[in-house]
Coordinates of C-alpha atoms and ligand atoms in Angstrom, one line a residue:
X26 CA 9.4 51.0 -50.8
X27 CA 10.5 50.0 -54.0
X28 CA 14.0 47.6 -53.7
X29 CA 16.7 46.8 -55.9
X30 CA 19.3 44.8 -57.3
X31 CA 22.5 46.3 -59.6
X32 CA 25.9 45.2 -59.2
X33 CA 28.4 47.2 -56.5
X34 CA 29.7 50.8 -57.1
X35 CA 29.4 54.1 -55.4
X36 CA 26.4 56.0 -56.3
X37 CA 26.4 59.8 -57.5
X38 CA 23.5 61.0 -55.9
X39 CA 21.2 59.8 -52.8
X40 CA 22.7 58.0 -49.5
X41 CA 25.3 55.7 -49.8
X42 CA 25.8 52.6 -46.8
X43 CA 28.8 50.9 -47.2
X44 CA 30.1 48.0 -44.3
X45 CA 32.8 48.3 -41.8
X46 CA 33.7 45.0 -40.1
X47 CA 34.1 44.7 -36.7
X48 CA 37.7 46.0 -35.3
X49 CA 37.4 48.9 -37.7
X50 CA 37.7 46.6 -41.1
X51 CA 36.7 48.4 -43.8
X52 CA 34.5 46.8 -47.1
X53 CA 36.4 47.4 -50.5
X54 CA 33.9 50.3 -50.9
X55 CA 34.5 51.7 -47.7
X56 CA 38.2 51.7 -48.5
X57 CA 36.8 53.4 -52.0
X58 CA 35.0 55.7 -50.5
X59 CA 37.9 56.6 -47.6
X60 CA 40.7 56.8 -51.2
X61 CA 37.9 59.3 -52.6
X62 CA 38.0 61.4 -50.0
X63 CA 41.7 61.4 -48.7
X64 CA 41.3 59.1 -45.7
X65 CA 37.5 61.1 -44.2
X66 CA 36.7 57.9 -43.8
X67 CA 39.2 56.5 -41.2
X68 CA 39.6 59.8 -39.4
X69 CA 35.9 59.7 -39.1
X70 CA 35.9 56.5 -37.2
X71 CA 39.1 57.4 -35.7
X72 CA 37.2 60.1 -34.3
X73 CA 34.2 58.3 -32.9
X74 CA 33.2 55.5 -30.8
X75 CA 32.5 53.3 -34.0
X76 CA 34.2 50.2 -34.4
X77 CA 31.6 47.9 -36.5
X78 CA 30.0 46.1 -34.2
X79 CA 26.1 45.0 -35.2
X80 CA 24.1 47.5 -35.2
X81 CA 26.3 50.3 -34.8
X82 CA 26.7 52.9 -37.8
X83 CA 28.2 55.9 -38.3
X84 CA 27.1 59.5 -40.5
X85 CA 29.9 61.1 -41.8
X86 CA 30.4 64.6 -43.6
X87 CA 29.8 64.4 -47.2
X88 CA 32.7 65.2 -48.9
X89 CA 33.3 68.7 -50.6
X90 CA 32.1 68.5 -54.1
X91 CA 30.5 65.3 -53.6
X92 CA 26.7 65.2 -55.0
X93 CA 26.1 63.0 -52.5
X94 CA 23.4 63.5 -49.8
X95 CA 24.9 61.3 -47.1
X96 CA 27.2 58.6 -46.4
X97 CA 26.9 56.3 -43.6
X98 CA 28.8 53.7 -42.4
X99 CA 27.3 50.2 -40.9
X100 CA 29.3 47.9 -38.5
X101 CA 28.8 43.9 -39.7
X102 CA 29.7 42.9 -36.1
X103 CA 31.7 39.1 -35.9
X104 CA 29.1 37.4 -37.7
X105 CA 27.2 38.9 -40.0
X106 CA 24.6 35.9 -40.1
X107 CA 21.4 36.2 -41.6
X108 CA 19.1 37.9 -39.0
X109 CA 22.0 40.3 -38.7
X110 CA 21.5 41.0 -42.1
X111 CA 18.1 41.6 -42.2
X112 CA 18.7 43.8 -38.6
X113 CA 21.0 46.0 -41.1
X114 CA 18.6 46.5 -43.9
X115 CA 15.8 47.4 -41.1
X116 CA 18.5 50.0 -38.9
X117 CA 19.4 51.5 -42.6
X118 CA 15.8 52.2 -43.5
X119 CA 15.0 53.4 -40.2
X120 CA 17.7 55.8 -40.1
X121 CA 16.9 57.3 -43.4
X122 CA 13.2 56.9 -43.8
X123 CA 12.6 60.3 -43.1
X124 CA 16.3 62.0 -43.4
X125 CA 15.2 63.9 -46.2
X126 CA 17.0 61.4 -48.7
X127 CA 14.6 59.3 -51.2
X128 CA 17.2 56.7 -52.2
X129 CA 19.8 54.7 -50.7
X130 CA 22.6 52.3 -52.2
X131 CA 23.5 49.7 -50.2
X132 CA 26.8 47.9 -51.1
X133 CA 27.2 44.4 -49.6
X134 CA 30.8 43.1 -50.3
X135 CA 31.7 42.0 -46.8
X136 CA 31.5 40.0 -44.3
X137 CA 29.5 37.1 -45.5
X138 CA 30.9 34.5 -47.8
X139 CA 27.5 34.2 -49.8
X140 CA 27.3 38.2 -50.2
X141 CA 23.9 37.4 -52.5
X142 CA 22.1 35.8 -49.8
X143 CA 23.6 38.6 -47.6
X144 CA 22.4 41.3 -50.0
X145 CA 18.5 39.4 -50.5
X146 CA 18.5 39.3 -46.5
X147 CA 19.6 43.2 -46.2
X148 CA 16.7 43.8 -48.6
X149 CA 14.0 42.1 -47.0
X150 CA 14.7 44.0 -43.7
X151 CA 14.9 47.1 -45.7
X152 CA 10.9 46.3 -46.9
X153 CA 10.0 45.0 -44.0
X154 CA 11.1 48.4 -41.7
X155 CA 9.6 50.8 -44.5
X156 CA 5.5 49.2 -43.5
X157 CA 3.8 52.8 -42.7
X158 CA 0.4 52.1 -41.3
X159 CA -0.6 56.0 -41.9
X160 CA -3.7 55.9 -43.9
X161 CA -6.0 58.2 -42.0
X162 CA -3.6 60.7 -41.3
X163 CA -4.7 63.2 -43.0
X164 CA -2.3 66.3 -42.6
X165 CA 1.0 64.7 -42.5
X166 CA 3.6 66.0 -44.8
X167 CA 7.3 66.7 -45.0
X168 CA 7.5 68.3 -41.8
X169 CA 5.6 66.4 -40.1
X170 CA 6.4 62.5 -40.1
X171 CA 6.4 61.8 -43.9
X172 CA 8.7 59.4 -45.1
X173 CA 11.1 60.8 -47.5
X174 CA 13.2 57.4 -48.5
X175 CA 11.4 55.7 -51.3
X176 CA 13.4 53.2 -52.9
X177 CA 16.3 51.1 -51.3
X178 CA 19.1 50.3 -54.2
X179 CA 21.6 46.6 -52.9
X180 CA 24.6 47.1 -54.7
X181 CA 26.2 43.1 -54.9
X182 CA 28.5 41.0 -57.0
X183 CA 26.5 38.9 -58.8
X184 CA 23.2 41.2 -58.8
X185 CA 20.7 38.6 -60.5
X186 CA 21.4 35.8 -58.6
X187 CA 20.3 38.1 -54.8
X188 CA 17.5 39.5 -57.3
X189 CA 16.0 35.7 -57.7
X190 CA 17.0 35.3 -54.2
X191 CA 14.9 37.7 -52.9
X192 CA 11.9 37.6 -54.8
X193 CA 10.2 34.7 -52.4
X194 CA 10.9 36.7 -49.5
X195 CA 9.2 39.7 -51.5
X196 CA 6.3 37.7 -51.7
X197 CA 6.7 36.6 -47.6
X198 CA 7.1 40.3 -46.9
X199 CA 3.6 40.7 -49.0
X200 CA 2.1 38.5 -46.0
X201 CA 3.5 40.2 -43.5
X202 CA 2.4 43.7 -44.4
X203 CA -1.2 42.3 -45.3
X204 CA -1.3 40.8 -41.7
X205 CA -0.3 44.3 -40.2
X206 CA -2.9 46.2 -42.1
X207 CA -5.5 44.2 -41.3
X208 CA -4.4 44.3 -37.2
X209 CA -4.3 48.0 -37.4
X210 CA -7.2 48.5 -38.5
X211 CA -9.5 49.9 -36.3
X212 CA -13.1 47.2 -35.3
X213 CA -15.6 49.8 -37.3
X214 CA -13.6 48.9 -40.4
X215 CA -12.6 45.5 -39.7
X216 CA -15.5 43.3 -38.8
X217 CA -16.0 39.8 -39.4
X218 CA -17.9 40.5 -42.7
X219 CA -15.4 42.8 -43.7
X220 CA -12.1 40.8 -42.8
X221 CA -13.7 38.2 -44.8
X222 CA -14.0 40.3 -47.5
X223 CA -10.5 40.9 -47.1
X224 CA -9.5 37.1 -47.3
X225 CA -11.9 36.8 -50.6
X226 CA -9.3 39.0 -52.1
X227 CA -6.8 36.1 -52.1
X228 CA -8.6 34.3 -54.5
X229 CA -6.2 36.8 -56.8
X230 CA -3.4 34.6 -55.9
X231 CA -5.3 31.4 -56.6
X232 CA -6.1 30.9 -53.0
X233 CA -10.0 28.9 -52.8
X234 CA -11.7 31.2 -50.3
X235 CA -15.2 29.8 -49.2
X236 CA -17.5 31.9 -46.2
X237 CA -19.4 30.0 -43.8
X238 CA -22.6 32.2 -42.6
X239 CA -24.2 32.1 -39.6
X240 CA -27.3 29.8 -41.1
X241 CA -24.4 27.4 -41.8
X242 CA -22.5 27.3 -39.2
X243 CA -25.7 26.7 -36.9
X244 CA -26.4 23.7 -39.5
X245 CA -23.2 22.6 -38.2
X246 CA -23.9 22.9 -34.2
X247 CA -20.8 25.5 -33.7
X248 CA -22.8 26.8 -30.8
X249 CA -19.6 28.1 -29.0
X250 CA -18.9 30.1 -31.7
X251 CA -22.5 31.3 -32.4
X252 CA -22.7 32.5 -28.6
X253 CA -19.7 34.4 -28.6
X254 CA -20.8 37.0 -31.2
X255 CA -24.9 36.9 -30.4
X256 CA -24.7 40.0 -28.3
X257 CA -23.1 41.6 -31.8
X258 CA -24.7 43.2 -34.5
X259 CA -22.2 41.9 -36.7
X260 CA -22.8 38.6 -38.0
X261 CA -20.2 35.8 -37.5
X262 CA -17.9 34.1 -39.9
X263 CA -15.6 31.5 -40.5
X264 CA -13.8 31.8 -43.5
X265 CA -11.4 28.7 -44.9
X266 CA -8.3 29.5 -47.8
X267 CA -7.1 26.6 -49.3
X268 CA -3.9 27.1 -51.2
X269 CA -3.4 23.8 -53.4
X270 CA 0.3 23.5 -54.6
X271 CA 1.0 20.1 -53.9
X272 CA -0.2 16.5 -55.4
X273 CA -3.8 16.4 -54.8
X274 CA -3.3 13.0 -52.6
X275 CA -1.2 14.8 -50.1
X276 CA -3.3 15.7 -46.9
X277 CA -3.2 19.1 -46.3
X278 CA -1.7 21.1 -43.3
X279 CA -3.8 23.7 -41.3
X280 CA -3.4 27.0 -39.7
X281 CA -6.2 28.2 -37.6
X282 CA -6.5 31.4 -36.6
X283 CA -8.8 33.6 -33.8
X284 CA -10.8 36.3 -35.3
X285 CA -12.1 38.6 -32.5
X286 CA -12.4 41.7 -34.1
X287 CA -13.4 43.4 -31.0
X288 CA -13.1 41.8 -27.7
X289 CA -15.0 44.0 -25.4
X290 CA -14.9 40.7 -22.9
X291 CA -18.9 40.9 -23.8
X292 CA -21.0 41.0 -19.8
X293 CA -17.9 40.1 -18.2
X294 CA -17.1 43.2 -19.4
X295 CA -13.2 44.6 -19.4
X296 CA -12.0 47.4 -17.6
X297 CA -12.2 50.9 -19.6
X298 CA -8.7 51.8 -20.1
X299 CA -6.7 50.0 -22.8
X300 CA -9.7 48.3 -23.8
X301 CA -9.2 49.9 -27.6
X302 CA -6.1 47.4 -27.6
X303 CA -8.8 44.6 -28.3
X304 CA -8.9 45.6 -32.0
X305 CA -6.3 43.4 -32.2
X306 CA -7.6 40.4 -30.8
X307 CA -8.4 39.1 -34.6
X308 CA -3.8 38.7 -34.5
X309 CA -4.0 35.2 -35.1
X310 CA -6.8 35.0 -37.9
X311 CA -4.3 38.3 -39.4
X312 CA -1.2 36.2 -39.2
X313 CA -2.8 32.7 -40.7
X314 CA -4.5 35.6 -43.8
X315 CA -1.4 36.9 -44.4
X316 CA 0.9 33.5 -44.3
X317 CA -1.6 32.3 -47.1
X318 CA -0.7 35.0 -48.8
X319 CA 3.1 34.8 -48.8
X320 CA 2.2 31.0 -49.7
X321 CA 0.4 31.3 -52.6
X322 CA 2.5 34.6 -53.2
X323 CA 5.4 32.5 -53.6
X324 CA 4.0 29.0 -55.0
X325 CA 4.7 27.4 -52.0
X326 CA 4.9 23.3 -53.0
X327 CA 2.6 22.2 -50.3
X328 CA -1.3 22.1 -49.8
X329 CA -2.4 24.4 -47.1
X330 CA -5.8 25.5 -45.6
X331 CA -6.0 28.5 -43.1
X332 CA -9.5 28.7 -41.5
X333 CA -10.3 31.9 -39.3
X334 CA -13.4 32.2 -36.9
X335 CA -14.7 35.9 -36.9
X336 CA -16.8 37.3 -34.7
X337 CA -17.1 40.3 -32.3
X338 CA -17.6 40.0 -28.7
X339 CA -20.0 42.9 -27.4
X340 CA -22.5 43.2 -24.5
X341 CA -25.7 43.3 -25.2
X342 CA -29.5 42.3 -24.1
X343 CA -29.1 39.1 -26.5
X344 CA -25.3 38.9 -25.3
X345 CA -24.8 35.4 -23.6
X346 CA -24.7 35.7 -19.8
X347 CA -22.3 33.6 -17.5
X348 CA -23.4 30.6 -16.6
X349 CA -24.8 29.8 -19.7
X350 CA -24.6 26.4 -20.6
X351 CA -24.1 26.0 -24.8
X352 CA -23.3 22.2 -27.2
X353 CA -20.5 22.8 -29.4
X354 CA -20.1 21.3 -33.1
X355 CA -18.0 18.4 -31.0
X356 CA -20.8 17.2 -29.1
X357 CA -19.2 18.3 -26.0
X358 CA -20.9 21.3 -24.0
X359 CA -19.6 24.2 -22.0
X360 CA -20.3 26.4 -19.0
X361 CA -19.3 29.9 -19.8
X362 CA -18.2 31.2 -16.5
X363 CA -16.7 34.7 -18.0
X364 CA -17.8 35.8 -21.3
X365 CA -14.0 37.1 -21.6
X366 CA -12.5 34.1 -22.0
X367 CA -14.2 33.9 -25.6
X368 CA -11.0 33.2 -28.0
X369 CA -11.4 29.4 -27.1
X370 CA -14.5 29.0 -27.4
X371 CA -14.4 30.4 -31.2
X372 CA -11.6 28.0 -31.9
X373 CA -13.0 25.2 -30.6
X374 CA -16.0 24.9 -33.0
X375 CA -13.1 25.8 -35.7
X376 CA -10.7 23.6 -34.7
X377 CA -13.1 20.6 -34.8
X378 CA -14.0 21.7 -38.2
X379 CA -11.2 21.5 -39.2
X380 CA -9.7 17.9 -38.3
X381 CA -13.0 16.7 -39.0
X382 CA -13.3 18.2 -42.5
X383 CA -9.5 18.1 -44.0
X384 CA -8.1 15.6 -41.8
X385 CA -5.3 17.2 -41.6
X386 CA -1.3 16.1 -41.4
X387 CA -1.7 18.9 -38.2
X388 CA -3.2 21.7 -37.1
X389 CA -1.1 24.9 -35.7
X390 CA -3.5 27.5 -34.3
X391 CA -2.7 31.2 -33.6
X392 CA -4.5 33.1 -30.9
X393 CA -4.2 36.3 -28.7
X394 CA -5.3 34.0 -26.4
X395 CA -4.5 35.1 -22.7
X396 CA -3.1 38.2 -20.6
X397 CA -1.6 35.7 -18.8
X398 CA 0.7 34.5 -21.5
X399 CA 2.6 38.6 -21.4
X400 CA 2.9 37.8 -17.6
X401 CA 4.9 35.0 -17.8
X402 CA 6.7 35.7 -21.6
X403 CA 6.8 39.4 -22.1
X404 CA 7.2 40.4 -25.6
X405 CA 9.8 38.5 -26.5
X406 CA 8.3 34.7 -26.6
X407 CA 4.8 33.1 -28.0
X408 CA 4.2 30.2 -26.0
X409 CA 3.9 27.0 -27.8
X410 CA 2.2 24.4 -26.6
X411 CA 1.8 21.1 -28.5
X412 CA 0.2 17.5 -28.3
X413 CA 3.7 16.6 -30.7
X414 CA 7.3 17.4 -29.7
X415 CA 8.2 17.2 -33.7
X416 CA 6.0 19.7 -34.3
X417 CA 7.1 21.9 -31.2
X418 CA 10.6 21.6 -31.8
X419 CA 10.5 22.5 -35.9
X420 CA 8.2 25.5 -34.5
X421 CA 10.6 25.8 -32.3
X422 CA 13.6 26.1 -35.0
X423 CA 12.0 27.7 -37.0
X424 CA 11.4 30.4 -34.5
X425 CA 15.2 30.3 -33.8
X426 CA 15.9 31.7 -37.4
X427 CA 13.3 33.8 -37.7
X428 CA 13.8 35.6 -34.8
X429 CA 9.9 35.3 -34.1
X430 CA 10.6 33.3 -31.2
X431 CA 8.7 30.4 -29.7
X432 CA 9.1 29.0 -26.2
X433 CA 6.9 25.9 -24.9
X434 CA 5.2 25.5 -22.2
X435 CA 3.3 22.1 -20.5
X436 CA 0.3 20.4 -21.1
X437 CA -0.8 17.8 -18.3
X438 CA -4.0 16.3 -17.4
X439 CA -3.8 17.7 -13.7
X440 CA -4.0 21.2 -15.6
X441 CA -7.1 20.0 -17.6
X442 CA -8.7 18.8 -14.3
X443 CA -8.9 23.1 -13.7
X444 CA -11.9 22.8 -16.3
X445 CA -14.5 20.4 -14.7
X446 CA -17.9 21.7 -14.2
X447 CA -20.5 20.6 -12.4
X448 CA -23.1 21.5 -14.7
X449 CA -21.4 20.8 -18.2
X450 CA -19.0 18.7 -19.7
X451 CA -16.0 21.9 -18.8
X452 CA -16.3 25.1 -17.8
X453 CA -14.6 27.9 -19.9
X454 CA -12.1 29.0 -17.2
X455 CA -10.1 27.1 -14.6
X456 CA -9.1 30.0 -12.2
X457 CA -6.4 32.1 -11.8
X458 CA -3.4 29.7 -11.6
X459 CA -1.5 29.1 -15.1
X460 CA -4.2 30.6 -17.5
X461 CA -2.3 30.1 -20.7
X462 CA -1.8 26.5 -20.2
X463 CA -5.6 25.7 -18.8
X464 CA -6.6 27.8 -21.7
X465 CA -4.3 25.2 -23.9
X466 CA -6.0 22.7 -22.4
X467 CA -9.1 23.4 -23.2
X468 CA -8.1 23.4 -26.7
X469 CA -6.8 20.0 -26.6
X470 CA -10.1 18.8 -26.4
X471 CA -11.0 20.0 -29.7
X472 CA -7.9 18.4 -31.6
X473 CA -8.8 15.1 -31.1
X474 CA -6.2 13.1 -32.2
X475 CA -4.6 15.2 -34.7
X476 CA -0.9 16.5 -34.1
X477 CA -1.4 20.4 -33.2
X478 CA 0.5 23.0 -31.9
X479 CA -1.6 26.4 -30.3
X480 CA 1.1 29.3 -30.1
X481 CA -0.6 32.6 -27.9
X482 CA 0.6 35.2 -29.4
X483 CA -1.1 37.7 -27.3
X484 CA 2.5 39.1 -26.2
X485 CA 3.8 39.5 -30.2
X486 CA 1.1 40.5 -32.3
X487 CA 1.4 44.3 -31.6
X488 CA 4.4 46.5 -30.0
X489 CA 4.8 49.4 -28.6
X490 CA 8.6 49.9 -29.4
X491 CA 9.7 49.6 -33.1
X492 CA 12.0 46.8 -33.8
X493 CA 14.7 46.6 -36.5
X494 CA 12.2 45.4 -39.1
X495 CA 9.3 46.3 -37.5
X496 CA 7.8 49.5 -36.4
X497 CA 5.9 50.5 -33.6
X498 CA 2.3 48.7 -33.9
X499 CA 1.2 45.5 -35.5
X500 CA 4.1 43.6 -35.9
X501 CA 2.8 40.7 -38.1
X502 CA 4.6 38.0 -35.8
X503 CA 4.1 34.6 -37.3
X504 CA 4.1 34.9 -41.2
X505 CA 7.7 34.4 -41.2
X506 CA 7.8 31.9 -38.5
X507 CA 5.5 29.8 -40.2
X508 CA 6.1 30.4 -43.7
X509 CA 10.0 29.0 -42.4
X510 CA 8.2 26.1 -40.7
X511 CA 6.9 25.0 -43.8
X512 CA 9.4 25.6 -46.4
X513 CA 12.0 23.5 -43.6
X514 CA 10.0 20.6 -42.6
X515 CA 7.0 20.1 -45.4
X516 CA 7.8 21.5 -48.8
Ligands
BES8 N1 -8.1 38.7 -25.9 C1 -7.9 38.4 -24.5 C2 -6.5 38.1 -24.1 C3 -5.6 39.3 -24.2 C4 -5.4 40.1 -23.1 C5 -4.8 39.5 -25.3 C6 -4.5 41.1 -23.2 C7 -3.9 40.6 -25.4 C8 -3.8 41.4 -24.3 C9 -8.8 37.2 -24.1 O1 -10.0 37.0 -24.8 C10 -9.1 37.3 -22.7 O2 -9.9 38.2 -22.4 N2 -8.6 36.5 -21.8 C11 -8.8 36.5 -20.5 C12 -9.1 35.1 -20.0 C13 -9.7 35.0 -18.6 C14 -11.0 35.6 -18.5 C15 -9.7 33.6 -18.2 C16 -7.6 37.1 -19.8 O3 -6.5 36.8 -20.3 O4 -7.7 37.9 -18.9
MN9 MN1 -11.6 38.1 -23.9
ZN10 ZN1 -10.1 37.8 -26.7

């Protein structure tokens, strides 16, 4: 979608969106547009059940002689804040994306005293409603799904200051759609090899991407990790993007990610139907790729590594078997009761190269973790959990303006009592009772002391309904979240 800036007047050709307050207050180019054409406008709403509340918008008839393909008017509701904004940039692309119209001029001149932040907010929703994952469908044309609406035109006062304004969130909105290509694509394309070919393409941006084999990751004892994808005959990865824009001294922060690319639940095998959902069970590594991305995209002023553990869990005769007993890189050793519960046992050997390689100011890791997480949140929470309130409550905030929302959830040694074994230092499960937070707990033993925050995003990182700025499918949930976190709390 291409977006742009110019300054506020009613276009001759294409769609037009102008705003309509709520209580039936119309924008300057509203009342325009209703002077134009001898009061359409008013009798329109007059007519209809349209008063400008959010979300609410209205199609009316094009005016005789008009070379206009539609008008449409957009309610502001009472406070027209900035997720509204971006919620009326989304509803006006998804409205018109396939209308038939290829352009649309928005004009912004109501409702929010800082109409360029309003307009750079209407345009990121715009871009980030138009993501299309529709590659490999081959016979689509006009009839039949294809997008017609190809460039989205913010008509504003002040047109170069919500063009500067915007160009950062361009860059964030690069992340996001990088993180919901690589979720949707299917596991024969996306591997580990291949989805760390996919982060080597960072190095673009000036992102330090370096690949840790399976010969070096054994050097390194990350035997969890190792066991997870033997019964594959892909080969494991852990891949680790460094994006340097702050003073050397300053320690880094660190995003870890889970990398499944498959999660067959390897012997302990999942049940057949829904199992193809588990192509998304790499959601965490997707969002940590994608928020270096909009990082380095945007010359974020802070040092930041993203490591992601990739591997694919299958069955197999050199799968590993319950009751296997395997060391990871921390020394400490695990009995693998169910094969399923594989997403921690990949990010422990990656957490604990991570605090013990970079040190880090903190770790945040990212994880379609646990079904039990969807039971308990739905799809409208991650749960947080975090050995650090600061930390919890800027995710927390951050999540708040965002609207990719994060809601936390307790860690207490009774619940990390669930994992003792009687043949290893933990076992992998601890039973059916509160699975997301014994799964957190098993995490906390590979933090050590580092500050860290796990958020389980198995809940957000694909939907099944389309949202105002996101469509149906890989949703990208976290880039913006975190890229917020950052540029509020450590940039
Ligand atoms: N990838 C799944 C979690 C998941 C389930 C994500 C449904 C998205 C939707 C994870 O590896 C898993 O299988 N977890 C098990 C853990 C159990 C065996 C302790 C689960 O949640 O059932
Ligand atoms: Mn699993
Ligand atoms: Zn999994």
């Amino acid at each position: 979608m291409k977006i742009s800036f110019a300054e506020p007047a009613l276009p001759a050709k294409g769609a037009v969106v102008v705003l309509v307050e709520e209580g039936k207050k119309l924008s300057p180019a509203a009342k325009d547009l209703d002077k134009q054409t001898k009061g359409a406008v008013k009798r329109a709403i007059a007519a209809s059940k349209f008063v400008g509340k959010k979300g609410q918008s209205l199609e009316i008839m094009v005016p005789a002689g008009s070379s206009l393909d539609r008008v449409l008017l957009a309610g502001t509701g009472k406070a027209f804040g900035e997720l509204e904004q971006q919620a009326l940039g989304g509803n006006v692309v998804g409205k018109l994306m396939n209308s038939g119209s290829a352009e649309v001029t928005v004009i912004v001149d109501a409702g929010a005293k800082d109409l360029t932040a309003a307009a750079a907010n209407v345009a990121l929703g715009a871009r980030l409603a138009s993501y299309r994952f529709d590659k490999y469908l081959t016979k689509q044309d006009n009839d039949n799904g294809k997008p017609t609406l190809k460039a989205v035109k913010v008509g504003v006062k002040g047109a170069a200051k919500a063009r500067k304004a915007y160009a950062p969130m361009d860059k964030v909105a690069d992340g996001v759609f990088f993180t919901r290509d690589l979720v949707s694509e299917p596991g024969n394309v996306i591997y580990p090899e291949s989805l760390a070919a996919q982060c080597k393409e960072l190095t673009k941006l000036g992102v330090k991407v370096e690949i840790l084999d399976e010969k070096k990751m054994a050097g390194l004892g990350m035997n969890a990790l190792l066991g997870v994808g033997q019964g594959s005959v892909r080969e494991s990865r852990i891949v680790v993007m460094s994006w340097n824009g702050a003073a050397k001294s300053k320690k880094p922060v660190a995003f870890v990610g889970k990398g499944v690319t498959f999660d067959t639940g390897g012997i302990s095998l999942k049940p057949g139907p829904g199992m193809e959902e588990m192509k998304w069970d790499m959601g965490g590594a997707g969002t940590v790729i994608g928020l270096m991305k909009a990082l380095a995209g945007r010359k974020a002023k802070v040092n930041a590594v993203g490591l992601v553990g990739l591997v694919e869990n299958m069955p197999d005769g050199k799968a590993q078997r319950p009751g296997d007993i395997v060391k990871s890189m921390s020394g400490q050793t695990i009995e693998i009761l169910n094969t399923d519960a594989e997403g921690r046992l990949v990010l422990a050997d990656v957490l604990w190269y991570c605090q013990d390689r970079f040190k880090p100011q903190f770790i945040v890791d990212l994880a379609t973790l646990t079904g039990a997480i969807i039971i308990g949140l739905g799809h409208e929470y991650a749960g947080v959990f975090a050995n650090d309130d600061k930390l919890a409550d800027q995710l927390f905030a951050a999540g708040t303006a965002t609207e990719e929302k994060v809601w936390r959830l307790p860690l207490h040694d009774n619940y990390d009592k669930k994992l003792k074994s009687d043949a290893a230092d933990m076992k992998n499960i601890g039973g059916r009772d509160a699975g997301s937070i014994t799964a957190a707990q098993f995490l906390q033993r590979y933090v050590n002391k580092t500050p860290w925050a796990h958020i389980d995003i198995a809940g957000m990182a694909w939907s099944k309904e389309a949202a105002p700025t996101a469509p149906k499918g890989a949703t990208g949930f976290g880039v913006r979240l975190l890229d917020r976190f950052l540029a509020d709390n450590y940039e």
